[in-house]
Amino acid sequence: MMVPKCDILADIGTDHGYVLIELIKSGKIQKGIASDNKKEPLGIAKKNSREEGVFESMEFRLGEGFQTLKPHEACGAVVAGMGGILTRDILKESQNVLKHMDFILLQPAQNPEMLRKYLYEGPYDILGEDLIREDRRFYEYILVRYNENPEKRRGNLGDYQIGECLLESGHELLNDLLASKLAETEGILGKMDLNSENARIRKEKLTDQIKAFKEIEKCLNK
């Protein structure tokens, strides 16, 4: 995981605490703040941290998003496994905390394009992006830092479906990701009922996305 080395890391939506446990054991962070809005997974995270011998290096907090943190408590944060829209909304509500962090690592489970649009157009520097595949599933990671005057970035092809950093680096999994997104989009388009105006508008958007994906493929395979 592309987490920069730091002293204290917050994991928002920690679930069972495995991210922080592994980062502490590897020496990448000194302390972890495990935050979740549900008691049960937080309790399991406590149990796991004891079993792995890192309980004393972790704190456990119950609450929504970054509401469990005060400014300057952590030098970085991870928000992984939530939908892109929810992640975006959490970031919007948390700028008083985020602006004091060195980085935030994001891994949207769905709708990465909605999160990217906000990040690329909003008060963030994009520090890097990565792509991992496990079995048939792709995991997209976006490393950012809050900045009220960010470097201006162009809107990327595919309606923010593909990360600009991934395009620039020519990531080795990019062709596979494109093929997956293209097949998914074509599948949705093929099943659509076009009897309403909203459906016809949606069809135009999906058609534009397919065209953009194919343009990216053409550029990558020159």
Short mmCIF file of C-alpha atoms in Angstrom, two decimals:
data_model
loop_
_atom_site.label_atom_id
_atom_site.label_comp_id
_atom_site.label_asym_id
_atom_site.label_seq_id
_atom_site.Cartn_x
_atom_site.Cartn_y
_atom_site.Cartn_z
CA MET A 1 0.00 0.00 0.00
CA MET A 2 1.36 3.42 -0.99
CA VAL A 3 1.35 4.94 2.51
CA PRO A 4 4.28 7.29 3.14
CA LYS A 5 6.23 6.62 6.31
CA CYS A 6 4.86 8.69 9.20
CA ASP A 7 4.45 8.72 12.97
CA ILE A 8 0.66 8.62 13.43
CA LEU A 9 -1.82 7.40 10.83
CA ALA A 10 -5.62 7.45 11.07
CA ASP A 11 -7.64 4.73 9.34
CA ILE A 12 -11.17 6.01 8.73
CA GLY A 13 -13.61 3.14 8.41
CA THR A 14 -10.99 0.79 9.81
CA ASP A 15 -13.25 -2.29 9.79
CA HIS A 16 -11.12 -5.00 11.46
CA GLY A 17 -7.96 -2.89 11.76
CA TYR A 18 -5.76 -4.93 9.44
CA VAL A 19 -4.32 -1.94 7.55
CA LEU A 20 -2.96 -0.29 10.69
CA ILE A 21 -1.79 -3.58 12.17
CA GLU A 22 0.30 -4.40 9.11
CA LEU A 23 1.72 -0.88 8.84
CA ILE A 24 2.76 -0.89 12.51
CA LYS A 25 4.33 -4.35 12.24
CA SER A 26 6.27 -3.32 9.14
CA GLY A 27 7.60 -0.20 10.90
CA LYS A 28 6.02 2.17 8.41
CA ILE A 29 4.03 3.95 11.13
CA GLN A 30 4.62 4.26 14.87
CA LYS A 31 1.00 4.59 15.97
CA GLY A 32 -2.45 4.05 14.45
CA ILE A 33 -5.82 5.61 15.19
CA ALA A 34 -8.54 3.14 14.20
CA SER A 35 -11.86 4.91 13.60
CA ASP A 36 -15.17 3.34 12.64
CA ASN A 37 -18.85 4.21 12.95
CA LYS A 38 -19.81 0.71 14.10
CA LYS A 39 -18.99 -0.89 17.47
CA GLU A 40 -18.69 -4.48 16.26
CA PRO A 41 -15.85 -4.05 13.71
CA LEU A 42 -14.05 -1.74 16.12
CA GLY A 43 -14.24 -4.44 18.78
CA ILE A 44 -12.82 -6.98 16.32
CA ALA A 45 -10.02 -4.50 15.48
CA LYS A 46 -9.13 -4.34 19.19
CA LYS A 47 -9.09 -8.14 19.41
CA ASN A 48 -6.91 -8.43 16.29
CA SER A 49 -4.46 -5.82 17.54
CA ARG A 50 -4.00 -7.73 20.81
CA GLU A 51 -3.44 -11.00 18.97
CA GLU A 52 -0.85 -9.34 16.72
CA GLY A 53 0.93 -7.66 19.62
CA VAL A 54 0.32 -4.04 18.56
CA PHE A 55 -2.55 -3.06 20.89
CA GLU A 56 -0.43 -0.53 22.77
CA SER A 57 0.39 1.23 19.50
CA MET A 58 -3.25 1.79 18.55
CA GLU A 59 -6.19 3.91 19.63
CA PHE A 60 -9.81 3.02 18.86
CA ARG A 61 -12.49 5.62 18.26
CA LEU A 62 -16.19 5.28 17.50
CA GLY A 63 -17.72 7.91 15.22
CA GLU A 64 -18.45 9.16 11.72
CA GLY A 65 -15.68 9.99 9.28
CA PHE A 66 -13.04 12.41 10.54
CA GLN A 67 -15.26 13.60 13.39
CA THR A 68 -13.24 11.37 15.72
CA LEU A 69 -10.06 13.36 15.01
CA LYS A 70 -8.82 16.77 16.06
CA PRO A 71 -6.50 18.88 13.88
CA HIS A 72 -2.81 17.85 14.14
CA GLU A 73 -3.59 14.47 15.80
CA ALA A 74 -2.42 12.46 12.78
CA CYS A 75 0.06 13.25 10.02
CA GLY A 76 -1.86 11.18 7.50
CA ALA A 77 -5.00 9.16 6.90
CA VAL A 78 -6.36 6.21 4.93
CA VAL A 79 -9.94 6.07 3.67
CA ALA A 80 -10.39 2.72 1.92
CA GLY A 81 -13.29 0.54 0.90
CA MET A 82 -16.03 3.17 0.88
CA GLY A 83 -17.90 4.35 -2.18
CA GLY A 84 -16.44 7.27 -4.08
CA ILE A 85 -19.45 9.50 -3.39
CA LEU A 86 -19.37 8.82 0.36
CA THR A 87 -15.60 9.37 0.43
CA ARG A 88 -16.04 12.68 -1.39
CA ASP A 89 -18.70 13.82 1.08
CA ILE A 90 -16.53 12.86 4.07
CA LEU A 91 -13.64 14.89 2.66
CA LYS A 92 -15.88 17.91 2.07
CA GLU A 93 -16.98 17.86 5.71
CA SER A 94 -13.47 17.43 7.14
CA GLN A 95 -11.25 20.15 5.71
CA ASN A 96 -10.47 21.59 9.15
CA VAL A 97 -8.69 18.31 9.96
CA LEU A 98 -7.38 17.39 6.50
CA LYS A 99 -5.60 20.68 5.87
CA HIS A 100 -3.12 19.83 8.64
CA MET A 101 -2.22 16.39 7.24
CA ASP A 102 0.74 15.54 5.04
CA PHE A 103 -1.29 13.09 2.94
CA ILE A 104 -4.57 11.20 2.58
CA LEU A 105 -4.66 7.84 0.81
CA LEU A 106 -8.01 7.03 -0.80
CA GLN A 107 -9.27 3.75 -2.23
CA PRO A 108 -12.85 4.13 -3.51
CA ALA A 109 -14.79 0.86 -3.75
CA GLN A 110 -17.24 2.27 -6.30
CA ASN A 111 -17.63 5.44 -8.37
CA PRO A 112 -13.95 6.43 -8.50
CA GLU A 113 -14.84 8.96 -11.21
CA MET A 114 -17.02 10.97 -8.79
CA LEU A 115 -14.20 11.14 -6.25
CA ARG A 116 -11.59 12.03 -8.89
CA LYS A 117 -13.71 14.86 -10.26
CA TYR A 118 -13.88 16.42 -6.80
CA LEU A 119 -10.17 15.89 -6.10
CA TYR A 120 -8.95 17.16 -9.47
CA GLU A 121 -11.17 20.24 -9.41
CA GLY A 122 -11.01 20.90 -5.65
CA PRO A 123 -8.44 21.92 -3.04
CA TYR A 124 -6.07 18.96 -3.42
CA ASP A 125 -2.71 18.12 -4.91
CA ILE A 126 -2.61 14.68 -6.51
CA LEU A 127 0.61 13.12 -5.22
CA GLY A 128 0.23 9.81 -7.03
CA GLU A 129 -2.06 7.00 -8.11
CA ASP A 130 -1.66 3.25 -8.17
CA LEU A 131 -3.58 0.25 -9.40
CA ILE A 132 -3.68 -3.26 -7.94
CA ARG A 133 -5.52 -6.34 -9.18
CA GLU A 134 -6.58 -9.19 -6.92
CA ASP A 135 -8.30 -12.02 -8.77
CA ARG A 136 -10.53 -10.16 -11.23
CA ARG A 137 -11.03 -7.03 -9.17
CA PHE A 138 -9.11 -3.78 -9.57
CA TYR A 139 -8.30 -1.49 -6.65
CA GLU A 140 -7.54 2.13 -7.48
CA TYR A 141 -5.49 4.17 -5.01
CA ILE A 142 -5.22 7.96 -5.01
CA LEU A 143 -2.69 9.75 -2.77
CA VAL A 144 -3.54 13.41 -2.15
CA ARG A 145 -2.68 16.38 0.03
CA TYR A 146 -4.96 19.26 0.93
CA ASN A 147 -3.94 22.53 -0.73
CA GLU A 148 -6.09 25.64 -0.96
CA ASN A 149 -4.21 26.67 -4.12
CA PRO A 150 -3.54 23.38 -5.91
CA GLU A 151 -1.71 22.88 -9.15
CA LYS A 152 -4.26 23.06 -11.96
CA ARG A 153 -4.81 19.71 -13.66
CA ARG A 154 -6.63 18.98 -16.86
CA GLY A 155 -9.81 16.96 -16.85
CA ASN A 156 -8.88 13.47 -17.94
CA LEU A 157 -10.41 11.30 -20.62
CA GLY A 158 -13.23 8.94 -19.77
CA ASP A 159 -15.08 11.35 -17.48
CA TYR A 160 -12.49 10.92 -14.70
CA GLN A 161 -12.80 7.14 -14.96
CA ILE A 162 -9.04 6.80 -15.47
CA GLY A 163 -6.52 8.55 -13.24
CA GLU A 164 -4.28 11.08 -14.94
CA CYS A 165 -1.22 9.79 -13.07
CA LEU A 166 -1.98 6.27 -14.29
CA LEU A 167 -2.16 7.56 -17.85
CA GLU A 168 1.09 9.52 -17.56
CA SER A 169 2.97 6.57 -16.06
CA GLY A 170 1.59 4.02 -18.51
CA HIS A 171 0.76 1.70 -15.61
CA GLU A 172 1.22 -1.96 -16.49
CA LEU A 173 -2.38 -2.79 -15.54
CA LEU A 174 -3.93 0.13 -17.39
CA ASN A 175 -4.86 -1.84 -20.51
CA ASP A 176 -6.56 -4.47 -18.37
CA LEU A 177 -8.42 -1.82 -16.38
CA LEU A 178 -9.57 -0.13 -19.57
CA ALA A 179 -10.79 -3.43 -21.00
CA SER A 180 -12.73 -4.11 -17.79
CA LYS A 181 -14.33 -0.66 -17.72
CA LEU A 182 -15.12 -0.83 -21.43
CA ALA A 183 -16.82 -4.23 -21.10
CA GLU A 184 -18.79 -3.05 -18.07
CA THR A 185 -19.97 0.14 -19.81
CA GLU A 186 -20.93 -1.69 -23.00
CA GLY A 187 -22.82 -4.25 -20.91
CA ILE A 188 -24.83 -1.54 -19.15
CA LEU A 189 -25.56 0.16 -22.46
CA GLY A 190 -26.75 -3.08 -24.04
CA LYS A 191 -29.29 -3.70 -21.27
CA MET A 192 -30.79 -0.20 -21.15
CA ASP A 193 -34.47 0.48 -21.77
CA LEU A 194 -34.49 3.67 -23.87
CA ASN A 195 -38.15 4.55 -23.43
CA SER A 196 -37.50 7.60 -21.22
CA GLU A 197 -35.70 10.90 -21.73
CA ASN A 198 -33.42 10.21 -18.76
CA ALA A 199 -32.40 6.89 -20.31
CA ARG A 200 -31.56 8.57 -23.60
CA ILE A 201 -29.40 11.14 -21.79
CA ARG A 202 -27.70 8.31 -19.90
CA LYS A 203 -27.12 6.49 -23.18
CA GLU A 204 -25.33 9.54 -24.63
CA LYS A 205 -23.06 9.74 -21.60
CA LEU A 206 -22.20 6.03 -21.74
CA THR A 207 -21.55 6.26 -25.49
CA ASP A 208 -19.16 9.16 -24.87
CA GLN A 209 -17.37 7.16 -22.19
CA ILE A 210 -16.95 4.19 -24.52
CA LYS A 211 -15.52 6.47 -27.19
CA ALA A 212 -13.09 7.99 -24.65
CA PHE A 213 -11.97 4.55 -23.43
CA LYS A 214 -11.26 3.46 -26.99
CA GLU A 215 -9.27 6.66 -27.63
CA ILE A 216 -7.16 5.96 -24.54
CA GLU A 217 -6.58 2.37 -25.67
CA LYS A 218 -5.46 3.62 -29.08
CA CYS A 219 -2.99 6.06 -27.49
CA LEU A 220 -1.57 3.41 -25.15
CA ASN A 221 -1.07 0.86 -27.89
CA LYS A 222 0.66 3.09 -30.43
#
